[in-house]
Amino acid sequence: MKRFWIAGLLCGCAFYANAQKITFDVGRDSTFNAAEDYAQTSEGFDVDITKVNVINLGSQIAQDVAVASANSGEVKSALANSSYYRQRVDLMLSSALPERTNVYATISFLNDNSGSASAMVTVTNLEIEHFFRRNFKFRLGRLANSVSESQFFGRMALEESSAHVFGRKLFINDALEFDGSFKKRGGPSFFVGLKPQFKPFNLKGVYAGIHQDFKNGMQLHGIVSLNRQFEADMTTYIPDFRGKDAYFSYEAEVAYKRTGGTVFLNVGGNVGYTGLIPHASGRFDYINQVLPVVMRKGDSFKETFTPAAGFRIYPSRLASSLKWLPQAGLEAEVQGALTDRFTALNVCAYCKLSITRRMVLTYYCTPQFIWQDFNADKPSYIGGVVNYLRLSVTVGKPARMFL
């Protein structure tokens, strides 16, 4: 699938270059700050639509280091990798094309010591959007979405595609989406999408969401989805699963956002669901060692209900003497909040330090505390922490940041 995306992008660029007079822009932007979050996604445009045929090029080069520790050697040894270092290069392209069409692409080159591969190429974002009257648009491809104020945790209602990915605020999913926005009139924005599955091609799910900003700083959003499960994916956790099944997911968030910071409360979960609980499949998610599988659909609401709360502050916006500290925050979520079988508290503390406007040092500390009594082969208490460090340098004019 990745080769298909890359081949399509290269062929499209070659055809476009022959058919249009284009300009490449890698010039310096004095207002750009790599420590900020840049992404309007479903709510607006991440390119200047008045500058047609200008291709914006950017690149982010990053060195990542992650180290995990746990309360016992048995717990730590169960991880696929207790530590890793990784070199990452993101090549970013964006452009406003004729006929009210925009294109975005981010290709990531990864090299790490995990042992899975010596080098990987990933299409992180590849989407085409066509808009109508600047308020409505269709988007197709590997889409980026950003509606929640959460910096760390994956979105509950859109499955596990980006759940618990270190340092990524944007959620990535393959979809065809219709978006609308009434923000200029003080109204909400909304989106409706279809998610495909490849190999074989099928419909994976449908989702819809709404987001509302208020003048007093309050923000509300909600997402609901209907997702399908397939036998090939489910037999790992439920051996006697056969055929297909479907379940509902939901997410709601209330946030208060001002110039100097944001606080938020987010809840989500699944209904009519069987399978592994959400947020348990990541490389450093300690809870996947005990495999908390929902076996009965009637238990899914309680066992997947996940509240999360957090805050983010922007010290550099409040005082010029703190321009070196553009962003810091703390988040926490509770898995199994309504069930007695297990309880997991996941915490994420982070900060971004600006060495320059384009060189950023990012640090994440992510403790996890798990209490469980349904898997007798594992300890009743598991505790661990992951320290994650990234040094990144950004050049050119990227439309979106994936820090």
mmCIF file of C-alpha atoms in Angstrom:
data_model
loop_
_atom_site.group_PDB
_atom_site.id
_atom_site.type_symbol
_atom_site.label_atom_id
_atom_site.label_comp_id
_atom_site.label_asym_id
_atom_site.label_seq_id
_atom_site.Cartn_x
_atom_site.Cartn_y
_atom_site.Cartn_z
ATOM 1 C CA MET A 1 0.000 0.000 0.000
ATOM 2 C CA LYS A 2 2.839 2.392 0.799
ATOM 3 C CA ARG A 3 4.347 1.783 -2.638
ATOM 4 C CA PHE A 4 0.977 2.612 -4.205
ATOM 5 C CA TRP A 5 0.813 5.958 -2.359
ATOM 6 C CA ILE A 6 4.393 6.868 -3.346
ATOM 7 C CA ALA A 7 3.943 5.851 -6.997
ATOM 8 C CA GLY A 8 0.716 7.823 -7.213
ATOM 9 C CA LEU A 9 2.352 10.901 -5.751
ATOM 10 C CA LEU A 10 5.327 10.792 -8.130
ATOM 11 C CA CYS A 11 3.148 10.234 -11.204
ATOM 12 C CA GLY A 12 0.807 13.024 -10.150
ATOM 13 C CA CYS A 13 3.680 15.462 -9.611
ATOM 14 C CA ALA A 14 5.213 14.604 -12.991
ATOM 15 C CA PHE A 15 1.910 15.116 -14.823
ATOM 16 C CA TYR A 16 1.197 18.320 -12.934
ATOM 17 C CA ALA A 17 4.650 19.759 -13.650
ATOM 18 C CA ASN A 18 4.200 19.183 -17.382
ATOM 19 C CA ALA A 19 0.713 20.706 -17.447
ATOM 20 C CA GLN A 20 1.224 23.779 -15.253
ATOM 21 C CA LYS A 21 3.692 26.541 -14.602
ATOM 22 C CA ILE A 22 4.769 25.929 -11.040
ATOM 23 C CA THR A 23 6.929 27.609 -8.409
ATOM 24 C CA PHE A 24 8.850 25.892 -5.628
ATOM 25 C CA ASP A 25 9.037 27.775 -2.330
ATOM 26 C CA VAL A 26 11.557 26.832 0.358
ATOM 27 C CA GLY A 27 12.111 30.389 1.513
ATOM 28 C CA ARG A 28 12.532 31.465 5.081
ATOM 29 C CA ASP A 29 9.411 32.359 7.082
ATOM 30 C CA SER A 30 10.187 34.652 10.017
ATOM 31 C CA THR A 31 6.905 33.799 11.754
ATOM 32 C CA PHE A 32 7.439 30.035 11.725
ATOM 33 C CA ASN A 33 8.201 28.268 15.013
ATOM 34 C CA ALA A 34 8.799 24.508 14.920
ATOM 35 C CA ALA A 35 7.644 24.149 18.549
ATOM 36 C CA GLU A 36 4.118 25.282 17.692
ATOM 37 C CA ASP A 37 1.267 23.079 16.469
ATOM 38 C CA TYR A 38 0.265 23.881 12.884
ATOM 39 C CA ALA A 39 -2.758 21.998 11.570
ATOM 40 C CA GLN A 40 -6.269 23.106 10.654
ATOM 41 C CA THR A 41 -7.051 19.842 8.817
ATOM 42 C CA SER A 42 -10.856 19.494 8.698
ATOM 43 C CA GLU A 43 -11.507 23.054 9.900
ATOM 44 C CA GLY A 44 -9.627 25.048 7.311
ATOM 45 C CA PHE A 45 -6.703 25.129 4.889
ATOM 46 C CA ASP A 46 -3.056 24.549 5.767
ATOM 47 C CA VAL A 47 -1.901 26.245 2.561
ATOM 48 C CA ASP A 48 -2.442 29.759 1.254
ATOM 49 C CA ILE A 49 -5.188 29.155 -1.330
ATOM 50 C CA THR A 50 -4.519 32.557 -2.931
ATOM 51 C CA LYS A 51 -1.086 31.348 -4.116
ATOM 52 C CA VAL A 52 -1.926 28.811 -6.808
ATOM 53 C CA ASN A 53 0.801 26.547 -8.240
ATOM 54 C CA VAL A 54 3.265 27.398 -5.464
ATOM 55 C CA ILE A 55 4.705 24.176 -4.062
ATOM 56 C CA ASN A 56 5.859 24.561 -0.463
ATOM 57 C CA LEU A 57 8.695 22.249 0.496
ATOM 58 C CA GLY A 58 9.880 21.473 4.007
ATOM 59 C CA SER A 59 11.836 18.859 5.911
ATOM 60 C CA GLN A 60 12.158 17.796 9.507
ATOM 61 C CA ILE A 61 15.214 15.850 10.660
ATOM 62 C CA ALA A 62 14.923 14.219 14.078
ATOM 63 C CA GLN A 63 16.950 12.008 16.388
ATOM 64 C CA ASP A 64 14.775 10.041 18.818
ATOM 65 C CA VAL A 65 15.860 8.155 21.924
ATOM 66 C CA ALA A 66 13.475 6.148 24.129
ATOM 67 C CA VAL A 67 14.320 4.159 27.261
ATOM 68 C CA ALA A 68 11.872 2.028 29.270
ATOM 69 C CA SER A 69 12.184 0.808 32.853
ATOM 70 C CA ALA A 70 9.822 -1.260 35.019
ATOM 71 C CA ASN A 71 9.288 -2.488 38.555
ATOM 72 C CA SER A 72 10.606 -5.962 37.694
ATOM 73 C CA GLY A 73 12.890 -7.600 35.180
ATOM 74 C CA GLU A 74 10.071 -9.890 34.060
ATOM 75 C CA VAL A 75 7.887 -6.941 33.115
ATOM 76 C CA LYS A 76 10.675 -5.152 31.282
ATOM 77 C CA SER A 77 11.811 -8.265 29.375
ATOM 78 C CA ALA A 78 8.286 -8.742 28.015
ATOM 79 C CA LEU A 79 8.612 -5.569 25.964
ATOM 80 C CA ALA A 80 9.589 -5.980 22.327
ATOM 81 C CA ASN A 81 12.388 -3.450 22.921
ATOM 82 C CA SER A 82 13.267 -1.873 26.247
ATOM 83 C CA SER A 83 14.969 0.996 24.426
ATOM 84 C CA TYR A 84 15.597 2.305 20.970
ATOM 85 C CA TYR A 85 17.231 5.106 19.075
ATOM 86 C CA ARG A 86 15.879 6.248 15.762
ATOM 87 C CA GLN A 87 16.776 8.641 12.999
ATOM 88 C CA ARG A 88 13.804 10.171 11.230
ATOM 89 C CA VAL A 89 13.489 12.457 8.209
ATOM 90 C CA ASP A 90 10.123 13.868 7.175
ATOM 91 C CA LEU A 91 9.827 15.357 3.687
ATOM 92 C CA MET A 92 6.782 17.635 3.489
ATOM 93 C CA LEU A 93 5.080 19.018 0.394
ATOM 94 C CA SER A 94 1.957 21.134 0.066
ATOM 95 C CA SER A 95 0.391 23.218 -2.659
ATOM 96 C CA ALA A 96 -2.762 25.042 -3.698
ATOM 97 C CA LEU A 97 -3.645 23.784 -7.173
ATOM 98 C CA PRO A 98 -6.061 25.214 -9.746
ATOM 99 C CA GLU A 99 -9.775 24.456 -9.602
ATOM 100 C CA ARG A 100 -10.016 24.826 -5.784
ATOM 101 C CA THR A 101 -7.877 21.789 -5.033
ATOM 102 C CA ASN A 102 -5.059 21.426 -2.489
ATOM 103 C CA VAL A 103 -2.567 18.636 -1.942
ATOM 104 C CA TYR A 104 -0.510 17.662 1.131
ATOM 105 C CA ALA A 105 2.131 14.968 1.469
ATOM 106 C CA THR A 106 4.579 13.855 4.148
ATOM 107 C CA ILE A 107 6.941 10.946 3.531
ATOM 108 C CA SER A 108 8.937 9.707 6.525
ATOM 109 C CA PHE A 109 12.244 7.832 6.367
ATOM 110 C CA LEU A 110 12.968 5.874 9.555
ATOM 111 C CA ASN A 111 16.071 4.046 10.701
ATOM 112 C CA ASP A 112 16.263 2.483 14.164
ATOM 113 C CA ASN A 113 17.795 -0.334 16.174
ATOM 114 C CA SER A 114 14.554 -2.230 16.888
ATOM 115 C CA GLY A 115 15.566 -5.141 14.692
ATOM 116 C CA SER A 116 12.338 -5.078 12.661
ATOM 117 C CA ALA A 117 14.009 -3.456 9.666
ATOM 118 C CA SER A 118 17.173 -1.555 8.952
ATOM 119 C CA ALA A 119 15.243 1.248 7.284
ATOM 120 C CA MET A 120 11.605 2.040 6.575
ATOM 121 C CA VAL A 121 9.729 4.439 4.339
ATOM 122 C CA THR A 122 6.273 5.483 5.531
ATOM 123 C CA VAL A 123 3.687 7.705 3.899
ATOM 124 C CA THR A 124 2.607 9.641 6.977
ATOM 125 C CA ASN A 125 0.199 11.981 5.243
ATOM 126 C CA LEU A 126 -1.006 12.081 1.627
ATOM 127 C CA GLU A 127 -4.269 13.831 0.919
ATOM 128 C CA ILE A 128 -6.088 15.744 -1.773
ATOM 129 C CA GLU A 129 -8.805 18.197 -0.775
ATOM 130 C CA HIS A 130 -11.311 19.912 -3.034
ATOM 131 C CA PHE A 131 -13.298 22.770 -1.533
ATOM 132 C CA PHE A 132 -16.562 24.564 -2.299
ATOM 133 C CA ARG A 133 -17.117 28.214 -1.314
ATOM 134 C CA ARG A 134 -14.308 27.857 1.269
ATOM 135 C CA ASN A 135 -16.743 26.346 3.792
ATOM 136 C CA PHE A 136 -17.108 22.788 2.503
ATOM 137 C CA LYS A 137 -14.605 20.318 1.116
ATOM 138 C CA PHE A 138 -13.916 16.685 0.289
ATOM 139 C CA ARG A 139 -10.672 15.076 1.445
ATOM 140 C CA LEU A 140 -9.276 11.789 0.176
ATOM 141 C CA GLY A 141 -6.169 9.789 1.103
ATOM 142 C CA ARG A 142 -4.125 9.301 4.259
ATOM 143 C CA LEU A 143 -5.714 12.146 6.186
ATOM 144 C CA ALA A 144 -4.516 14.190 9.129
ATOM 145 C CA ASN A 145 -7.147 15.194 11.693
ATOM 146 C CA SER A 146 -6.786 17.372 14.760
ATOM 147 C CA VAL A 147 -9.841 18.227 16.868
ATOM 148 C CA SER A 148 -8.798 17.240 20.387
ATOM 149 C CA GLU A 149 -6.541 19.222 22.708
ATOM 150 C CA SER A 150 -4.775 16.011 23.716
ATOM 151 C CA GLN A 151 -1.084 15.883 22.781
ATOM 152 C CA PHE A 152 -0.368 12.255 23.539
ATOM 153 C CA PHE A 153 -3.304 9.868 23.598
ATOM 154 C CA GLY A 154 -4.928 8.372 20.493
ATOM 155 C CA ARG A 155 -8.486 9.233 19.682
ATOM 156 C CA MET A 156 -10.936 6.675 21.025
ATOM 157 C CA ALA A 157 -13.557 6.966 18.292
ATOM 158 C CA LEU A 158 -11.192 6.525 15.331
ATOM 159 C CA GLU A 159 -9.620 3.192 16.339
ATOM 160 C CA GLU A 160 -5.969 2.484 17.030
ATOM 161 C CA SER A 161 -4.252 3.956 13.979
ATOM 162 C CA SER A 162 -2.345 6.578 15.981
ATOM 163 C CA ALA A 163 -3.114 5.606 19.559
ATOM 164 C CA HIS A 164 -0.280 6.347 21.969
ATOM 165 C CA VAL A 165 2.165 7.495 19.339
ATOM 166 C CA PHE A 166 4.852 9.496 21.121
ATOM 167 C CA GLY A 167 4.686 13.179 20.367
ATOM 168 C CA ARG A 168 2.003 13.227 17.686
ATOM 169 C CA LYS A 169 -1.006 15.498 18.168
ATOM 170 C CA LEU A 170 -2.436 14.749 14.728
ATOM 171 C CA PHE A 171 -4.446 11.605 14.157
ATOM 172 C CA ILE A 172 -3.697 9.774 10.885
ATOM 173 C CA ASN A 173 -6.253 7.580 9.124
ATOM 174 C CA ASP A 174 -7.023 6.413 5.582
ATOM 175 C CA ALA A 175 -10.431 7.808 4.679
ATOM 176 C CA LEU A 176 -12.742 9.667 2.326
ATOM 177 C CA GLU A 177 -14.100 12.623 4.283
ATOM 178 C CA PHE A 178 -16.561 15.480 3.813
ATOM 179 C CA ASP A 179 -15.911 18.555 5.970
ATOM 180 C CA GLY A 180 -17.865 21.704 6.649
ATOM 181 C CA SER A 181 -17.100 24.764 8.746
ATOM 182 C CA PHE A 182 -19.158 27.702 9.983
ATOM 183 C CA LYS A 183 -16.418 29.083 12.258
ATOM 184 C CA LYS A 184 -16.414 32.503 10.550
ATOM 185 C CA ARG A 185 -20.045 32.911 11.613
ATOM 186 C CA GLY A 186 -19.442 31.600 15.120
ATOM 187 C CA GLY A 187 -20.876 28.179 14.324
ATOM 188 C CA PRO A 188 -19.449 24.659 14.477
ATOM 189 C CA SER A 189 -17.326 22.621 12.101
ATOM 190 C CA PHE A 190 -18.203 19.023 11.239
ATOM 191 C CA PHE A 191 -16.819 16.032 9.375
ATOM 192 C CA VAL A 192 -18.193 12.720 8.040
ATOM 193 C CA GLY A 193 -15.881 9.967 6.805
ATOM 194 C CA LEU A 194 -15.598 6.469 5.365
ATOM 195 C CA LYS A 195 -12.641 4.274 6.379
ATOM 196 C CA PRO A 196 -11.522 1.541 3.949
ATOM 197 C CA GLN A 197 -9.628 -1.638 4.666
ATOM 198 C CA PHE A 198 -7.032 -2.920 2.193
ATOM 199 C CA LYS A 199 -5.927 -6.506 1.447
ATOM 200 C CA PRO A 200 -8.730 -7.304 0.671
ATOM 201 C CA PHE A 201 -10.511 -4.042 -0.012
ATOM 202 C CA ASN A 202 -13.546 -3.543 2.215
ATOM 203 C CA LEU A 203 -15.341 -0.957 4.315
ATOM 204 C CA LYS A 204 -13.676 -0.662 7.717
ATOM 205 C CA GLY A 205 -15.925 1.939 9.315
ATOM 206 C CA VAL A 206 -17.827 5.208 9.143
ATOM 207 C CA TYR A 207 -17.511 8.168 11.499
ATOM 208 C CA ALA A 208 -18.915 11.640 12.105
ATOM 209 C CA GLY A 209 -17.854 14.463 14.388
ATOM 210 C CA ILE A 210 -18.618 18.040 15.353
ATOM 211 C CA HIS A 211 -16.447 20.732 16.938
ATOM 212 C CA GLN A 212 -17.559 24.059 18.395
ATOM 213 C CA ASP A 213 -15.490 27.027 19.602
ATOM 214 C CA PHE A 214 -17.000 29.727 21.834
ATOM 215 C CA LYS A 215 -15.834 33.313 22.283
ATOM 216 C CA ASN A 216 -15.217 32.784 26.005
ATOM 217 C CA GLY A 217 -12.560 30.146 25.251
ATOM 218 C CA MET A 218 -14.675 27.032 25.734
ATOM 219 C CA GLN A 219 -14.442 24.252 23.146
ATOM 220 C CA LEU A 220 -16.622 21.174 22.660
ATOM 221 C CA HIS A 221 -16.271 18.245 20.337
ATOM 222 C CA GLY A 222 -17.884 14.873 19.865
ATOM 223 C CA ILE A 223 -17.217 11.913 17.562
ATOM 224 C CA VAL A 224 -19.217 8.719 16.950
ATOM 225 C CA SER A 225 -18.295 5.842 14.669
ATOM 226 C CA LEU A 226 -19.446 2.434 13.501
ATOM 227 C CA ASN A 227 -16.476 0.086 13.034
ATOM 228 C CA ARG A 228 -16.236 -3.394 11.543
ATOM 229 C CA GLN A 229 -14.082 -6.291 12.747
ATOM 230 C CA PHE A 230 -12.703 -9.056 10.535
ATOM 231 C CA GLU A 231 -11.730 -12.617 11.349
ATOM 232 C CA ALA A 232 -8.089 -12.253 10.284
ATOM 233 C CA ASP A 233 -7.550 -9.468 12.831
ATOM 234 C CA MET A 234 -9.539 -10.929 15.719
ATOM 235 C CA THR A 235 -8.405 -14.549 16.072
ATOM 236 C CA THR A 236 -5.212 -13.437 17.829
ATOM 237 C CA TYR A 237 -7.282 -12.377 20.842
ATOM 238 C CA ILE A 238 -10.468 -14.456 20.386
ATOM 239 C CA PRO A 239 -9.542 -17.781 18.695
ATOM 240 C CA ASP A 240 -13.146 -18.821 17.991
ATOM 241 C CA PHE A 241 -14.071 -15.518 16.310
ATOM 242 C CA ARG A 242 -15.553 -16.133 12.866
ATOM 243 C CA GLY A 243 -16.748 -13.921 10.040
ATOM 244 C CA LYS A 244 -17.361 -10.203 10.683
ATOM 245 C CA ASP A 245 -18.762 -8.106 13.467
ATOM 246 C CA ALA A 246 -19.452 -4.439 14.181
ATOM 247 C CA TYR A 247 -19.375 -2.126 17.194
ATOM 248 C CA PHE A 248 -19.867 1.555 18.062
ATOM 249 C CA SER A 249 -17.269 3.986 19.416
ATOM 250 C CA TYR A 250 -17.696 7.422 20.896
ATOM 251 C CA GLU A 251 -15.637 10.333 22.196
ATOM 252 C CA ALA A 252 -16.524 13.676 23.776
ATOM 253 C CA GLU A 253 -14.316 16.489 25.021
ATOM 254 C CA VAL A 254 -14.738 19.816 26.748
ATOM 255 C CA ALA A 255 -11.800 22.237 26.816
ATOM 256 C CA TYR A 256 -11.052 25.773 27.923
ATOM 257 C CA LYS A 257 -8.435 27.464 25.750
ATOM 258 C CA ARG A 258 -6.748 30.820 26.226
ATOM 259 C CA THR A 259 -3.569 32.408 24.878
ATOM 260 C CA GLY A 260 -1.436 31.081 27.727
ATOM 261 C CA GLY A 261 -2.774 27.554 27.964
ATOM 262 C CA THR A 262 -5.497 24.927 27.714
ATOM 263 C CA VAL A 263 -7.240 22.530 30.090
ATOM 264 C CA PHE A 264 -9.446 19.675 28.896
ATOM 265 C CA LEU A 265 -11.476 16.628 29.879
ATOM 266 C CA ASN A 266 -11.993 13.810 27.391
ATOM 267 C CA VAL A 267 -14.033 10.574 27.653
ATOM 268 C CA GLY A 268 -14.480 7.763 25.166
ATOM 269 C CA GLY A 269 -14.976 4.060 24.685
ATOM 270 C CA ASN A 270 -16.674 1.269 22.745
ATOM 271 C CA VAL A 271 -20.168 -0.218 22.832
ATOM 272 C CA GLY A 272 -21.073 -3.722 21.642
ATOM 273 C CA TYR A 273 -17.390 -4.578 21.366
ATOM 274 C CA THR A 274 -15.227 -7.661 21.857
ATOM 275 C CA GLY A 275 -11.444 -7.738 21.560
ATOM 276 C CA LEU A 276 -8.361 -6.080 23.042
ATOM 277 C CA ILE A 277 -9.132 -2.920 25.006
ATOM 278 C CA PRO A 278 -8.141 0.392 23.360
ATOM 279 C CA HIS A 279 -4.661 1.828 23.906
ATOM 280 C CA ALA A 280 -3.021 -1.514 24.635
ATOM 281 C CA SER A 281 -1.167 -2.268 21.404
ATOM 282 C CA GLY A 282 1.722 0.200 21.438
ATOM 283 C CA ARG A 283 5.414 -0.631 21.611
ATOM 284 C CA PHE A 284 5.695 0.618 25.197
ATOM 285 C CA ASP A 285 2.161 -0.070 26.459
ATOM 286 C CA TYR A 286 2.854 -2.316 29.440
ATOM 287 C CA ILE A 287 -0.787 -3.386 29.684
ATOM 288 C CA ASN A 288 -0.567 -5.512 26.532
ATOM 289 C CA GLN A 289 1.434 -8.028 28.575
ATOM 290 C CA VAL A 290 -1.714 -9.031 30.473
ATOM 291 C CA LEU A 291 -3.950 -8.979 27.368
ATOM 292 C CA PRO A 292 -7.113 -7.391 28.802
ATOM 293 C CA VAL A 293 -9.564 -8.772 26.243
ATOM 294 C CA VAL A 294 -13.256 -7.906 26.338
ATOM 295 C CA MET A 295 -15.037 -11.248 25.882
ATOM 296 C CA ARG A 296 -18.677 -10.171 26.270
ATOM 297 C CA LYS A 297 -20.285 -7.316 24.383
ATOM 298 C CA GLY A 298 -22.341 -6.439 27.435
ATOM 299 C CA ASP A 299 -19.121 -5.670 29.343
ATOM 300 C CA SER A 300 -17.583 -3.453 26.675
ATOM 301 C CA PHE A 301 -18.966 -0.111 27.878
ATOM 302 C CA LYS A 302 -17.512 -0.542 31.377
ATOM 303 C CA GLU A 303 -14.233 -2.143 30.330
ATOM 304 C CA THR A 304 -13.390 0.334 27.557
ATOM 305 C CA PHE A 305 -14.678 3.532 29.186
ATOM 306 C CA THR A 306 -11.596 5.794 29.336
ATOM 307 C CA PRO A 307 -11.589 9.286 30.862
ATOM 308 C CA ALA A 308 -8.606 11.570 30.296
ATOM 309 C CA ALA A 309 -7.728 15.024 31.583
ATOM 310 C CA GLY A 310 -4.817 17.383 31.100
ATOM 311 C CA PHE A 311 -3.481 20.848 30.583
ATOM 312 C CA ARG A 312 -0.999 22.565 28.316
ATOM 313 C CA ILE A 313 0.719 25.906 28.921
ATOM 314 C CA TYR A 314 2.633 28.260 26.605
ATOM 315 C CA PRO A 315 5.123 30.182 28.782
ATOM 316 C CA SER A 316 6.753 31.927 25.796
ATOM 317 C CA ARG A 317 3.450 33.629 24.974
ATOM 318 C CA LEU A 318 3.211 35.073 28.479
ATOM 319 C CA ALA A 319 6.735 36.460 28.931
ATOM 320 C CA SER A 320 9.489 37.246 26.432
ATOM 321 C CA SER A 321 12.085 36.003 28.938
ATOM 322 C CA LEU A 322 10.594 32.497 28.541
ATOM 323 C CA LYS A 323 10.837 32.309 24.754
ATOM 324 C CA TRP A 324 13.048 29.219 25.171
ATOM 325 C CA LEU A 325 10.076 27.320 26.712
ATOM 326 C CA PRO A 326 7.244 27.423 24.168
ATOM 327 C CA GLN A 327 5.163 24.547 25.476
ATOM 328 C CA ALA A 328 4.736 22.169 28.443
ATOM 329 C CA GLY A 329 1.908 19.975 29.661
ATOM 330 C CA LEU A 330 0.595 17.070 31.694
ATOM 331 C CA GLU A 331 -2.045 14.484 30.797
ATOM 332 C CA ALA A 332 -3.468 11.360 32.402
ATOM 333 C CA GLU A 333 -5.997 8.719 31.447
ATOM 334 C CA VAL A 334 -7.599 5.842 33.365
ATOM 335 C CA GLN A 335 -8.305 2.567 31.599
ATOM 336 C CA GLY A 336 -10.771 0.220 33.300
ATOM 337 C CA ALA A 337 -12.282 3.074 35.294
ATOM 338 C CA LEU A 338 -15.654 1.282 35.590
ATOM 339 C CA THR A 339 -14.530 -2.333 35.983
ATOM 340 C CA ASP A 340 -12.923 -4.370 38.786
ATOM 341 C CA ARG A 341 -10.874 -6.634 36.486
ATOM 342 C CA PHE A 342 -8.097 -4.110 35.907
ATOM 343 C CA THR A 343 -7.174 -0.475 36.365
ATOM 344 C CA ALA A 344 -4.438 1.295 34.433
ATOM 345 C CA LEU A 345 -3.275 4.856 34.999
ATOM 346 C CA ASN A 346 -1.267 6.306 32.116
ATOM 347 C CA VAL A 347 0.461 9.646 32.592
ATOM 348 C CA CYS A 348 2.276 11.864 30.117
ATOM 349 C CA ALA A 349 4.370 14.880 31.101
ATOM 350 C CA TYR A 350 6.144 16.786 28.350
ATOM 351 C CA CYS A 351 7.903 19.984 27.417
ATOM 352 C CA LYS A 352 9.422 21.559 24.317
ATOM 353 C CA LEU A 353 12.561 23.666 24.468
ATOM 354 C CA SER A 354 13.420 26.022 21.624
ATOM 355 C CA ILE A 355 17.159 26.079 20.992
ATOM 356 C CA THR A 356 16.306 28.195 17.937
ATOM 357 C CA ARG A 357 12.982 28.759 16.181
ATOM 358 C CA ARG A 358 13.690 25.714 14.022
ATOM 359 C CA MET A 359 15.696 23.513 16.391
ATOM 360 C CA VAL A 360 13.558 21.994 19.149
ATOM 361 C CA LEU A 361 14.322 19.601 22.008
ATOM 362 C CA THR A 362 11.232 17.627 23.084
ATOM 363 C CA TYR A 363 11.016 15.480 26.223
ATOM 364 C CA TYR A 364 8.260 13.077 27.258
ATOM 365 C CA CYS A 365 7.974 11.128 30.517
ATOM 366 C CA THR A 366 5.197 8.529 30.414
ATOM 367 C CA PRO A 367 4.654 6.489 33.610
ATOM 368 C CA GLN A 368 2.138 3.629 33.622
ATOM 369 C CA PHE A 369 0.610 1.972 36.692
ATOM 370 C CA ILE A 370 -1.460 -1.206 36.253
ATOM 371 C CA TRP A 371 -3.418 -3.240 38.805
ATOM 372 C CA GLN A 372 -5.010 -6.504 37.598
ATOM 373 C CA ASP A 373 -6.301 -9.841 38.910
ATOM 374 C CA PHE A 374 -7.636 -11.608 35.784
ATOM 375 C CA ASN A 375 -4.300 -12.927 34.471
ATOM 376 C CA ALA A 376 -2.814 -15.201 37.114
ATOM 377 C CA ASP A 377 0.424 -15.656 35.156
ATOM 378 C CA LYS A 378 1.302 -11.960 35.496
ATOM 379 C CA PRO A 379 2.006 -9.789 38.552
ATOM 380 C CA SER A 380 -0.994 -8.142 40.191
ATOM 381 C CA TYR A 381 0.837 -4.821 39.945
ATOM 382 C CA ILE A 382 2.897 -3.598 36.993
ATOM 383 C CA GLY A 383 4.672 -0.272 36.996
ATOM 384 C CA GLY A 384 6.875 1.225 34.343
ATOM 385 C CA VAL A 385 8.011 4.453 32.762
ATOM 386 C CA VAL A 386 9.276 5.468 29.339
ATOM 387 C CA ASN A 387 11.556 8.454 28.841
ATOM 388 C CA TYR A 388 11.496 9.799 25.332
ATOM 389 C CA LEU A 389 13.757 12.500 23.899
ATOM 390 C CA ARG A 390 13.733 14.088 20.455
ATOM 391 C CA LEU A 391 16.040 16.660 18.895
ATOM 392 C CA SER A 392 14.599 18.005 15.662
ATOM 393 C CA VAL A 393 15.576 20.538 13.026
ATOM 394 C CA THR A 394 13.034 21.887 10.534
ATOM 395 C CA VAL A 395 13.897 23.587 7.260
ATOM 396 C CA GLY A 396 11.781 25.030 4.470
ATOM 397 C CA LYS A 397 8.051 25.749 4.731
ATOM 398 C CA PRO A 398 6.090 22.773 6.077
ATOM 399 C CA ALA A 399 2.319 23.182 6.145
ATOM 400 C CA ARG A 400 1.813 20.854 9.092
ATOM 401 C CA MET A 401 3.985 19.800 12.005
ATOM 402 C CA PHE A 402 4.067 16.192 13.190
ATOM 403 C CA LEU A 403 5.968 16.713 16.451
#
